[in-house]
XYZ file of C-alpha atoms in Angstrom:
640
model
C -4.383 6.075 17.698
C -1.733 8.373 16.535
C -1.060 8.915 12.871
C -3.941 7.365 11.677
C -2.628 3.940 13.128
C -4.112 1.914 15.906
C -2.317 -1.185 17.615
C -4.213 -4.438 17.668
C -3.868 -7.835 19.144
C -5.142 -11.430 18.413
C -3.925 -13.641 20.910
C -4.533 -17.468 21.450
C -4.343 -18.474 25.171
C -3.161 -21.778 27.010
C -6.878 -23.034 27.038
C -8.266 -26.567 29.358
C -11.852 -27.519 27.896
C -14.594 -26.423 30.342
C -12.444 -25.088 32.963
C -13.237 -20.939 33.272
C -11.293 -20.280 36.142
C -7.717 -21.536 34.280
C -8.967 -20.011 30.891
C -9.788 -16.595 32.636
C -6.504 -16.370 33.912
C -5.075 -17.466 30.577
C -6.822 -14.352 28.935
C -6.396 -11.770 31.665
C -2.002 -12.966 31.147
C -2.176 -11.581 27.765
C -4.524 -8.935 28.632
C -1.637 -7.699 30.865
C 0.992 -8.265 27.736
C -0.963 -6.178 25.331
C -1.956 -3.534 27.655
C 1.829 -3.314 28.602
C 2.719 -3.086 25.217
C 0.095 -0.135 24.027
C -2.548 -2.320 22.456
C -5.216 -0.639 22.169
C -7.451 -3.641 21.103
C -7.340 -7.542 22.054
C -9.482 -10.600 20.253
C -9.346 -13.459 21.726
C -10.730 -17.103 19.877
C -14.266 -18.125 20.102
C -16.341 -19.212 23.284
C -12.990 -18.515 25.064
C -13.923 -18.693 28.305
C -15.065 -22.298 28.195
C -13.136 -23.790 25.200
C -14.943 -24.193 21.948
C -14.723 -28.283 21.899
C -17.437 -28.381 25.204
C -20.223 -30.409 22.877
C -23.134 -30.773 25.014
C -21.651 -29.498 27.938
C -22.643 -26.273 26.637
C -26.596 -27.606 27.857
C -24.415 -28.050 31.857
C -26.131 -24.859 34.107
C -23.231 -24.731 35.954
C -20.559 -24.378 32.727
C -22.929 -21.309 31.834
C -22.816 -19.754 35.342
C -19.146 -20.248 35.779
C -18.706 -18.064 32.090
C -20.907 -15.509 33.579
C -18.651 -15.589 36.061
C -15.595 -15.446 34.302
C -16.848 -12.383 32.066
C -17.572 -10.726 35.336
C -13.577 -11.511 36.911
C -12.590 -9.765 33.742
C -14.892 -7.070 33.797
C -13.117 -6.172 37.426
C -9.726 -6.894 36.192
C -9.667 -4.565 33.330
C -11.510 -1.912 35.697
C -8.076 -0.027 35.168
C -7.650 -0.734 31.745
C -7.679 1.295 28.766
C -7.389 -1.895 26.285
C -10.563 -2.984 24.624
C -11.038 -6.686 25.043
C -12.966 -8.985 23.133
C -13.520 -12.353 24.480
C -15.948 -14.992 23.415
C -18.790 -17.250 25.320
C -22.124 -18.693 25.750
C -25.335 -16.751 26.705
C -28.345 -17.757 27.691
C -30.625 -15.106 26.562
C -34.414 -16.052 26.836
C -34.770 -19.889 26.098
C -31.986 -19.550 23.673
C -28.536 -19.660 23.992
C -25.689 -18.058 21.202
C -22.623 -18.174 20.978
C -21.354 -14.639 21.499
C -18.307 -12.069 21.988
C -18.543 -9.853 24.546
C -16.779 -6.122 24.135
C -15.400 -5.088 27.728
C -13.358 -2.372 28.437
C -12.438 -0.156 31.865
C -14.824 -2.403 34.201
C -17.779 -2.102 31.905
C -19.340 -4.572 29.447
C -19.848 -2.289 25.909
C -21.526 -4.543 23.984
C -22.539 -8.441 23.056
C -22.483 -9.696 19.283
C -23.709 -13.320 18.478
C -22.562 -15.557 15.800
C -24.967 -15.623 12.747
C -23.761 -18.934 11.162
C -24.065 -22.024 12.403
C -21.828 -24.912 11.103
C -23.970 -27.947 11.440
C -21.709 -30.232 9.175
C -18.633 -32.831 9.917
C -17.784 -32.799 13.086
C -19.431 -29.488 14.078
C -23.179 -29.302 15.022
C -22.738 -25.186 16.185
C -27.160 -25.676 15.794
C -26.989 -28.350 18.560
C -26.503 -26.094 21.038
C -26.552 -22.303 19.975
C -29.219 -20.552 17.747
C -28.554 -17.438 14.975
C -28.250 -13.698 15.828
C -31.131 -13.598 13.376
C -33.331 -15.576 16.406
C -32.103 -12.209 18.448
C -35.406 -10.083 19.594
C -34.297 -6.952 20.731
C -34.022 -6.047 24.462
C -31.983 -5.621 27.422
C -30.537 -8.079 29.492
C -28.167 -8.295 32.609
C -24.730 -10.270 32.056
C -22.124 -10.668 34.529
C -24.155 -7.741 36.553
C -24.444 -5.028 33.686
C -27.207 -4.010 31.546
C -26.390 -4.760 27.725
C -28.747 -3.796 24.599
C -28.749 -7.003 22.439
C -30.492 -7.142 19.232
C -29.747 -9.060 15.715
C -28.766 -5.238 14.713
C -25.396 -4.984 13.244
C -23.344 -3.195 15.623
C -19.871 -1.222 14.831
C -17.765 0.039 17.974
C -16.051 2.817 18.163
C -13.072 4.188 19.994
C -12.243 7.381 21.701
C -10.236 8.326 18.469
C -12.705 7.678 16.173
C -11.632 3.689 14.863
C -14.606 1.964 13.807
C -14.497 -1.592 14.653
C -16.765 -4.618 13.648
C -17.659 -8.210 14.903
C -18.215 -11.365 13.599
C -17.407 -14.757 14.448
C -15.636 -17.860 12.424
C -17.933 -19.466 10.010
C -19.483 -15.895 9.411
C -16.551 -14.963 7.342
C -16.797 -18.258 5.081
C -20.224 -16.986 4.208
C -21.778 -16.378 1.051
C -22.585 -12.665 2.574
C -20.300 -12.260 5.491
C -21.654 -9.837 8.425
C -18.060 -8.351 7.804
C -19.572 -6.763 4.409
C -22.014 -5.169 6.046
C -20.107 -3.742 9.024
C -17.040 -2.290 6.593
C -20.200 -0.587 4.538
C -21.724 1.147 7.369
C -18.142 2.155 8.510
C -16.370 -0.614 10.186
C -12.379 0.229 9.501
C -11.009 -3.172 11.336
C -13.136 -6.313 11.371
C -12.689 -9.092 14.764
C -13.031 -12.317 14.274
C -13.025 -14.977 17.282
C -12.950 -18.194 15.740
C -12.223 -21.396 16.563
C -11.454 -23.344 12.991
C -9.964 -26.671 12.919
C -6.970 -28.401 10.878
C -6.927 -30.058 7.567
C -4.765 -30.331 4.627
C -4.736 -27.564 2.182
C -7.235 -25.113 4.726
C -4.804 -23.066 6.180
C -3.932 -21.606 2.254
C -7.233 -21.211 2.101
C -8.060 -19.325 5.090
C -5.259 -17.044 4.006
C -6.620 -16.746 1.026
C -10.634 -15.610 2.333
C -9.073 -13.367 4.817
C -6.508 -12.028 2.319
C -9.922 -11.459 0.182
C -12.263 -9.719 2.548
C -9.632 -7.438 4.028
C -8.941 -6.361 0.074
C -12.655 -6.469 -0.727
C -14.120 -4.641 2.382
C -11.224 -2.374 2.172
C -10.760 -3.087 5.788
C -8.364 -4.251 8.830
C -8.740 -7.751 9.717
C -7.543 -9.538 12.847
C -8.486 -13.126 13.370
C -7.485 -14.949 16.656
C -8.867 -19.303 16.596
C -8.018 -21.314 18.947
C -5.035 -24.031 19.450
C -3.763 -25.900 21.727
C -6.004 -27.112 24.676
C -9.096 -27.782 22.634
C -9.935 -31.391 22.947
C -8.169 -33.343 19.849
C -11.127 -36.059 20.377
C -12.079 -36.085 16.462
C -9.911 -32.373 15.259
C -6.966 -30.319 15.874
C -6.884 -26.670 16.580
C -3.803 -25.333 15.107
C -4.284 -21.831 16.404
C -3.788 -19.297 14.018
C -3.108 -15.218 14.701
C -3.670 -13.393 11.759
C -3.472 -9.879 11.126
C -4.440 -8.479 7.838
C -4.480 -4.699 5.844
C -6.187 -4.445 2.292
C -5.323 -7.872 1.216
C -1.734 -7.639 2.706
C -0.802 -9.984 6.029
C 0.539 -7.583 8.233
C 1.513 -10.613 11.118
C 0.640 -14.314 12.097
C 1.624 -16.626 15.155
C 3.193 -19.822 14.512
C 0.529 -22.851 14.534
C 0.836 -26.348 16.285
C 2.527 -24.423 19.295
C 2.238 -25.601 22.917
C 2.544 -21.950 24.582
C 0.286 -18.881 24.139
C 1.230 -16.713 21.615
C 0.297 -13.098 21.346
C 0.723 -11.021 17.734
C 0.468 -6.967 17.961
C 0.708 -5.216 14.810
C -0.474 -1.767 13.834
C -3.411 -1.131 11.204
C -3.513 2.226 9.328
C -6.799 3.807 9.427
C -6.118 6.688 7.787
C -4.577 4.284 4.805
C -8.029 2.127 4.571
C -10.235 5.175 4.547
C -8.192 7.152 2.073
C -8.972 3.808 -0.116
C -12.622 3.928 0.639
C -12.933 7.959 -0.331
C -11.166 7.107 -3.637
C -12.881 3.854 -4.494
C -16.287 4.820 -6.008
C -17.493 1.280 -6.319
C -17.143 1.156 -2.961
C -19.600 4.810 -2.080
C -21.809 3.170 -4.445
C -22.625 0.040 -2.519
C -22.274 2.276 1.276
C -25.959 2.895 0.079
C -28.621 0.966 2.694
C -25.586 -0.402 4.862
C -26.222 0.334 8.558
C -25.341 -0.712 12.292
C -25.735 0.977 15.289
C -23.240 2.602 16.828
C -21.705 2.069 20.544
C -18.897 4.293 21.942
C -15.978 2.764 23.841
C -14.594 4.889 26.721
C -12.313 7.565 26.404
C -8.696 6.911 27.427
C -5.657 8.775 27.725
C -2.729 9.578 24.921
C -0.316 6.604 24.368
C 3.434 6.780 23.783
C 3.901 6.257 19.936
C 6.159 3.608 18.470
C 5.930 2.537 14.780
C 5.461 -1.240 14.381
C 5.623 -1.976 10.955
C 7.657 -1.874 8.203
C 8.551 0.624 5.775
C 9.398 0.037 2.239
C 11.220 2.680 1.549
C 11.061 1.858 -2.708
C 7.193 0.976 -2.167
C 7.433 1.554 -6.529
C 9.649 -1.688 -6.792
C 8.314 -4.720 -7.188
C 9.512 -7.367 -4.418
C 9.361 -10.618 -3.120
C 8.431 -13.857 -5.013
C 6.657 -12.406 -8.251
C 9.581 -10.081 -9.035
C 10.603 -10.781 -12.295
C 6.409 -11.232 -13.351
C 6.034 -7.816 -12.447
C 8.516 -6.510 -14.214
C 7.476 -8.547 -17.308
C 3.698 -7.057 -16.527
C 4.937 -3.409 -16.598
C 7.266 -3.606 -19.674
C 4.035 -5.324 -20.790
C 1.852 -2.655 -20.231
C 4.086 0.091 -21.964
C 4.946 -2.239 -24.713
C 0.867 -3.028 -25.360
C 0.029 0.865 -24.593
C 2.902 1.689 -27.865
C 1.631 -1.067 -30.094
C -1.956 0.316 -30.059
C -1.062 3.991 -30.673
C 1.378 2.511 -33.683
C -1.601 0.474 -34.910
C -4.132 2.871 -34.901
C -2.249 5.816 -36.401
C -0.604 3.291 -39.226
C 2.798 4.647 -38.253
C 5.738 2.547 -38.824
C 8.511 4.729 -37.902
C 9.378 6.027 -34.348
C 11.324 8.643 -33.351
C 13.221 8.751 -30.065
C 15.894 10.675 -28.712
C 18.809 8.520 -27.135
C 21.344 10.815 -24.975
C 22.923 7.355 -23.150
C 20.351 8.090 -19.686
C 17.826 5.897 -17.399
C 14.692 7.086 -19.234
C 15.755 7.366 -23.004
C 17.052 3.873 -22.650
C 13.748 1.952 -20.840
C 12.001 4.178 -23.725
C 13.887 2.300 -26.774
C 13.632 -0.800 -25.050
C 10.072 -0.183 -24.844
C 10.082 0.969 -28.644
C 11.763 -1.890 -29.310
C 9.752 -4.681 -28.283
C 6.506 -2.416 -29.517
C 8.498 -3.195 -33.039
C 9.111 -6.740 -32.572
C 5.493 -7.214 -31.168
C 4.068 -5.895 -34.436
C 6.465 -7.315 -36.727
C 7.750 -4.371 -38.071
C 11.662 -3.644 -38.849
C 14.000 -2.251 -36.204
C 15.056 -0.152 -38.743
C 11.625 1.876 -38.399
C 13.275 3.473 -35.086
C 15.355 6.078 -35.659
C 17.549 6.988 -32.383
C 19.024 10.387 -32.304
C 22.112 11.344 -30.737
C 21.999 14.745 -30.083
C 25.420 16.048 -28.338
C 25.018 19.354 -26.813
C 27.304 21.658 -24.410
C 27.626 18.915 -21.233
C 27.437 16.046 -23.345
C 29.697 13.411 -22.163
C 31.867 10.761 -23.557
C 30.225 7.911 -21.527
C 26.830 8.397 -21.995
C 27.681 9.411 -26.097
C 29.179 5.904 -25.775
C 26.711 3.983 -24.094
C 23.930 5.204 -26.608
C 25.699 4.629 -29.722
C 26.239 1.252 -28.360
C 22.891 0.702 -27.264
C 21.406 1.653 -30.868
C 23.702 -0.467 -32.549
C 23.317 -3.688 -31.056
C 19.721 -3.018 -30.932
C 20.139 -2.501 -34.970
C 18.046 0.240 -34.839
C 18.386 3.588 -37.203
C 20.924 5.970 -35.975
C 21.644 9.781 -36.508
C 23.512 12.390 -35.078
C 22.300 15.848 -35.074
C 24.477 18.076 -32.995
C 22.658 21.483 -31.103
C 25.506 23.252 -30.512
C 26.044 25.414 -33.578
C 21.918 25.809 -33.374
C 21.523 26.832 -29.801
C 24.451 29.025 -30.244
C 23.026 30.965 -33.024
C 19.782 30.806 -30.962
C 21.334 31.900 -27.834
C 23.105 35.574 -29.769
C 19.911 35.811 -31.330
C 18.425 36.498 -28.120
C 21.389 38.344 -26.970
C 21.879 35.721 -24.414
C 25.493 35.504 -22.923
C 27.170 32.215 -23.901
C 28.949 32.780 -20.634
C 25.919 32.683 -18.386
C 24.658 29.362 -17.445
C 21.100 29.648 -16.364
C 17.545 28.603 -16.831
C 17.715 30.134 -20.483
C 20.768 28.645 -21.359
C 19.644 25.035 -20.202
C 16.392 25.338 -21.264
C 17.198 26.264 -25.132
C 19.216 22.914 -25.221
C 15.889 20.886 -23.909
C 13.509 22.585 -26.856
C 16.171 22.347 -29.940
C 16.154 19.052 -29.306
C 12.587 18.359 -29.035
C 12.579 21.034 -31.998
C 14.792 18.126 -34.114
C 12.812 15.235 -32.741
C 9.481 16.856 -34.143
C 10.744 17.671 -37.684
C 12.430 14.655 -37.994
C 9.301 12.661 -37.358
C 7.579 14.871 -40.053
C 10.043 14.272 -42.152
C 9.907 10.338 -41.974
C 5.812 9.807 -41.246
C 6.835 8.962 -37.973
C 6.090 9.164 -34.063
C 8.419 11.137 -30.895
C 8.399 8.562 -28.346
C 8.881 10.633 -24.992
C 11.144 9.719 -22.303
C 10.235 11.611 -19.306
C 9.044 9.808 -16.528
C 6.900 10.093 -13.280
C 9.199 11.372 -10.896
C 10.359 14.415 -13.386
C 6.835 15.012 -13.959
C 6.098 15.228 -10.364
C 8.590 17.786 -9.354
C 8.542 19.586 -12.707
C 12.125 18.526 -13.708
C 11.144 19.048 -17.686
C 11.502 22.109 -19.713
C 8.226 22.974 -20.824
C 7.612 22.271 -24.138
C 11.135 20.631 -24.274
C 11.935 17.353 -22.923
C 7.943 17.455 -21.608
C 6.613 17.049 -24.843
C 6.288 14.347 -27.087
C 3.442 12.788 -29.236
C 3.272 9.656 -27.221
C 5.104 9.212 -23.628
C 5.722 5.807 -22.344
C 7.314 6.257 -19.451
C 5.006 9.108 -17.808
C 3.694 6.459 -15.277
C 7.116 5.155 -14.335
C 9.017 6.706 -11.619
C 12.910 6.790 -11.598
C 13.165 4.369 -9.169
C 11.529 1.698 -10.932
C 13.124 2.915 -14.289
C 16.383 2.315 -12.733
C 15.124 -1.194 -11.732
C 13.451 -2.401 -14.821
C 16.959 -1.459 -16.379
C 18.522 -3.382 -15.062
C 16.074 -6.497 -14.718
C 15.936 -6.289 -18.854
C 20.232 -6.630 -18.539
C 19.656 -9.997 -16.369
C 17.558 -11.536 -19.718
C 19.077 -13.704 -21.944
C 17.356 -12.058 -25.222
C 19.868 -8.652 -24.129
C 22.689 -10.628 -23.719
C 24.556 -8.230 -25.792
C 23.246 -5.341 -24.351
C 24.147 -6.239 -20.922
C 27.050 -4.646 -20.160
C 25.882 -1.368 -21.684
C 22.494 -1.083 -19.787
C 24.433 -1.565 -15.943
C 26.294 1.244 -16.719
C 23.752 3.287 -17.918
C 21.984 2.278 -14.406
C 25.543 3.090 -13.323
C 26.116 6.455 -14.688
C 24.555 9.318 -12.442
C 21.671 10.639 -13.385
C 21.668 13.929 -14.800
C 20.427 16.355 -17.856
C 23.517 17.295 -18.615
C 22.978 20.673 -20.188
C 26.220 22.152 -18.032
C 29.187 21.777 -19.413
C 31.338 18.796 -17.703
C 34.323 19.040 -15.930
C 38.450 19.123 -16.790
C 38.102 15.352 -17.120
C 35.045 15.066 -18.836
C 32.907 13.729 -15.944
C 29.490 14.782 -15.406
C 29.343 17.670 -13.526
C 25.877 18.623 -13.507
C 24.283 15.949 -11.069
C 20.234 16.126 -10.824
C 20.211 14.343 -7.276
C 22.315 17.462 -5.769
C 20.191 19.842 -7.012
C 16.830 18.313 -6.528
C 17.202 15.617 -3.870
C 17.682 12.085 -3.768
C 15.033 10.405 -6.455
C 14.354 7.605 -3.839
C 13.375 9.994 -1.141
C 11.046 11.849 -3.779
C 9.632 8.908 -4.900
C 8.505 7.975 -1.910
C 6.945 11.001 -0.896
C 5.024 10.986 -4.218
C 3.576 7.710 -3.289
C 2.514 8.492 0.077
C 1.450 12.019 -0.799
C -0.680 10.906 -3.618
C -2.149 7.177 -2.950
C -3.208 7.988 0.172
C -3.405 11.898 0.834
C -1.203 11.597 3.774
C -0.160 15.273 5.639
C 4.185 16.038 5.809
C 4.260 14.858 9.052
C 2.873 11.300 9.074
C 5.099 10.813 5.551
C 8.330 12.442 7.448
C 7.561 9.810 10.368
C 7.332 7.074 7.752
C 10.344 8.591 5.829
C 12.592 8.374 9.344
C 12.160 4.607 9.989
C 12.047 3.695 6.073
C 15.257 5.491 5.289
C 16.984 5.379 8.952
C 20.140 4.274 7.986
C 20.596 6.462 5.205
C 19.011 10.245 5.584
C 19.539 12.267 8.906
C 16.091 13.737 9.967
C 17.306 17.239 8.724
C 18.157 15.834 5.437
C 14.768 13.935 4.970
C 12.705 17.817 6.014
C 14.743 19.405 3.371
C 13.862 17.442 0.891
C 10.075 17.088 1.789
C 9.590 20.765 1.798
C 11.367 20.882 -2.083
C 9.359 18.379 -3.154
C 5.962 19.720 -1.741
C 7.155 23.200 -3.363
C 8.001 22.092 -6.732
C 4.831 19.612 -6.818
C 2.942 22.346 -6.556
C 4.252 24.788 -8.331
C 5.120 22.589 -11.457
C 1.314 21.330 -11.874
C 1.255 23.370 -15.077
C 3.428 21.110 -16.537
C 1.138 18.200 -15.861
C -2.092 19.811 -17.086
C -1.123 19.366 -20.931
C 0.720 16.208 -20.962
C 0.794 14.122 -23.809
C -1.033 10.553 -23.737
C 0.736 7.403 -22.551
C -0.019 4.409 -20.152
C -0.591 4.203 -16.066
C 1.610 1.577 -15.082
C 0.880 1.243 -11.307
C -1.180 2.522 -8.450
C -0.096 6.574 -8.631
C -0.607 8.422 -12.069
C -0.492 11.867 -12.584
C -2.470 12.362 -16.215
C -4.701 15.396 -15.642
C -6.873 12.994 -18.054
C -6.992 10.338 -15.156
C -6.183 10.038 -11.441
C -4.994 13.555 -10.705
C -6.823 16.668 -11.155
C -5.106 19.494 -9.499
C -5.601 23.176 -10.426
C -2.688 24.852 -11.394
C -3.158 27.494 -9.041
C -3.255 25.795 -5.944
C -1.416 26.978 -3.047
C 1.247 24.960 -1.323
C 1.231 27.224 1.725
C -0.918 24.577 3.942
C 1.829 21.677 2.944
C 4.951 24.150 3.490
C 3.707 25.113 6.731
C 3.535 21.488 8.162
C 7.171 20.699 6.539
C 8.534 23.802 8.828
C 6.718 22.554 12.206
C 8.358 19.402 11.904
């Protein structure tokens, strides 16, 4: 396991019902695969060594022997091994016999975990042949010529890096309490199951569905490996299914109804899960009483690291099918958050300023439908243009035209001739522009914005949003302030996207032109003057960094408390073809500085609504003391 991330393996071998010797060389094929390929753990379906469809063979002596047999061939072929393999068959323990996976690894037999429920419906009578875990009296008993502990105990297995793994098998997941719960509680990261679950119409959703379920419940890894083809079709079909699943998410699944053997390897982040756990105080809470004893696997030496999965690189961006009905559920949210803070403080007039940007334009789209939600006049919103030094003609363009086909309320209150007079005041040189220069632009406008709403009974609507707020990209008490924000839980690159999702809707028809070039138009405060031709000059993504590549730090740094490095790694293969390594570093150590530094911004921020999984209200999901030091974060950005 290297950056919190361990490869695993569910694999469904060529299988011949009640014939080891095949099936054991079936299993140790793929064993070789996986092992080849760096897995570091292998599941294989239930009572693999003999088939699952043996009926009452499973009473034959000599099918029992034979499995014995076969558990010890593998035992002797994986001698070598560092790959932890999981295979399943029957045991005679006592009088009884279960059904059971065995845990082997380097030569030596770890551990034995048997089934707890029975099917004994349809076509399966499991209580035929095999008894519960729960019928398990603890002792020690000799399989395959090695001394295992067995016991109804839960038991969680852990690897030389420290991944917790659990067992259970098939119908023990469709239970009301699944031994799963149990095994994630008392630290289980990745759950096995060896199963063996046949074909019907409308099941397969389903079983997507339960595993989707428990891996999101539990918090966990799951990786489920049932049987196909080779199981006797006599009354069912075994499709054989590989499924390999994250908190909720289906990291990887094998194709079912195939002839051949089929082997999926995916990697499941560990560090991810338990950062979820650590967070998720519903989940402490019910930790208390869960227990299982604990068995060490053996150590093994460092493997070569190669990322697997994929890498969103805009995880803030809604994708796939339910695109648009995300969009519609943030816009939602903001618009909801706006109408209760109208409602409750009997305000019918909002005040917003428009300068033609992303932000300001999501905000009076926002404002807008707030408006239209409550019934209330467009005309309540007053937009103010507010032209300053680096003003330019396209984004002066763009919001005039945006406030009038929006029939909103329109001024124009220019800050020139103010933050001039401001500016000698201070015996500040006009000539000279810094911090101070910039900066008295940002607070005579928030100055106007704040007397105007006092002068019409009405509310500042602020504009900033996430990503500004987590590098500090405000002016303090300028652009940062407002008396309700409703974009603070937005970041830019999901304003730029919900942009221009509300130009594809036929209700801003009229507005569609005008919002794609605002989406268009670079992004920038522009409180430098622009250039001989009246372009923009003063470009935030030059000075700063690339919003995408910030935004995706934010979200690793701060939903899962990953370190510099494992984000850089992630950074490398989700932006590959677009930063150079160098280029990625630089902008990882400015955005570790400035989060840091800028927390003082964040710890008086006004109200307004989380939108997704990161927020950074010092009211809500981060709490960070002003004064903390960015020295350990800085130093891991410099050994990269």
């Amino acid at each position: 396991m290297k950056y919190g991330l361990i490869k695993v393996a569910a694999a469904i071998p060529g299988v011949r019902v009640a014939d080891v010797e095949y099936n054991v060389q079936q299993i140790e094929s793929q064993i070789a695969q996986a092992e080849g390929k760096g897995a570091e753990v292998i599941v294989f379906p239930e009572l693999s060594l003999t088939g699952y469809s043996c009926q009452d063979l499973f009473r034959q002596q000599l099918l029992l022997d034979k499995a014995e047999e076969g558990l010890l061939v593998l035992l002797d072929f994986t001698r070598k091994l560092d790959i932890i393999v999981v295979v399943g068959l029957p045991v005679r323990i006592g009088s009884l016999l279960y059904n059971c996976a065995a845990v082997v690894q380097h030569g030596c037999l770890l551990g034995l975990v048997a089934k707890t429920y029975l099917p004994n419906y349809n076509e399966f009578y499991e209580k035929r042949w095999f008894a519960s875990s729960t019928d398990l009296q603890p002792q020690e008993i000799y399989l395959a010529g090695s001394p295992v502990r067995v016991s109804a105990e839960p038991q969680v297995f852990r690897t030389c890096d420290g991944a917790c793994f659990g067992i259970e098998i098939c119908e023990d997941v469709w239970a009301p309490l699944p031994p799963s719960n149990n095994l994630a509680l008392a630290g289980a990261d990745i759950i096995l199951n060896l199963s063996a679950s046949d074909e019907l119409i409308g099941k397969h959703d389903y079983l997507l569905s339960l595993l989707a379920q428990q891996s999101a419940r539990m918090m966990c890894g799951y990786v489920y490996s049932s049987c196909g083809f080779g199981e006797s079709t006599q009354d069912v079909v075994y499709g054989g299914n590989a499924l390999i699943f994250e908190n909720g998410k289906l990291l990887s699944q094998a194709a079912r109804f195939s002839m051949e053997p089929q082997l999926r390897i995916q990697q499941i982040d560990v560090e991810r899960l338990r950062a979820e756990r650590q967070n998720n105080t519903t989940f402490r809470t019910a930790q208390d009483g869960a227990a299982a004893a604990i068995v060490e696997c053996k150590p093994v030496a460092p493997r070569d690291f190669e990322l697997l999965r994929q890498v969103n690189p805009h995880p803030f961006i809604p994708s796939g099918e339910q695109m648009s009905r995300s969009c519609e559920e943030i816009l939602d949210i903001q618009t909801m958050a706006l109408v209760k803070r109208l409602q409750h403080t009997h305000c019918d007039k909002a005040v917003i300023g428009i300068s033609g940007g992303l932000d300001s334009t999501l905000a009076l789209l926002v404002v807008v439908r707030a408006f239209d939600r409550l019934g209330l006049s467009r005309k309540g919103i007053i937009g103010i243009t507010m032209p300053g030094f680096g003003t330019t003609g396209r984004t002066h363009q763009n919001a005039l035209l945006l406030m009038s086909s929006l029939g909103i309320t329109q001024r124009e209150i220019s800050i020139a001739k103010a933050v001039t007079q401001h500016l000698q005041d201070i015996g500040h040189n006009m000539q000279v522009h810094d911090v101070t220069y910039e900066n008295a632009q940002a607070r005579e406008r928030t100055q106007i914005l704040m007397d105007v709403a006092n002068q019409v009974g009405g509310m500042v609507i602020g504009t900033g949003d996430l990503s500004e707020l987590a590098l500090g990209w405000c002016t303090y008490n300028g652009d940062h302030m407002s008396m309700y924000c409703v974009n603070g839980g937005v970041p830019k690159t999901l304003v730029q996207y919900l942009v221009r999702y509300v130009a594809s809707l036929p209700a801003f028809a009229s507005q569609h032109d005008t919002l794609l070039d605002v989406v268009d138009t670079p992004i920038s405060p522009e409180l430098t003057p622009a250039d001989a031709e009246g372009n923009i000059q003063q470009k935030t993504e030059d000075l700063v960094g690339p919003y995408e590549l910030h935004d995706f730090f934010l979200y690793y740094l701060m939903r899962f408390g990953f370190r510099p490095k494992k984000i850089f790694m992630l950074a490398q293969h989700a932006f590959a073809d677009r930063y150079a390594d160098d280029t990625i570093k630089k902008w990882l150590q400015t955005f570790c500085r400035r989060f840091f530094n800028q927390q003082f911004k964040r710890s008086c921020l006004p109200d307004g609504p989380k939108v997704g999984s990161v927020s950074i209200s010092p009211r809500g999901d981060w709490r960070m003391p002003s004064d903390a030091a960015s020295t350990l974060w800085l130093k891991e950005c410099e050994e990269i």
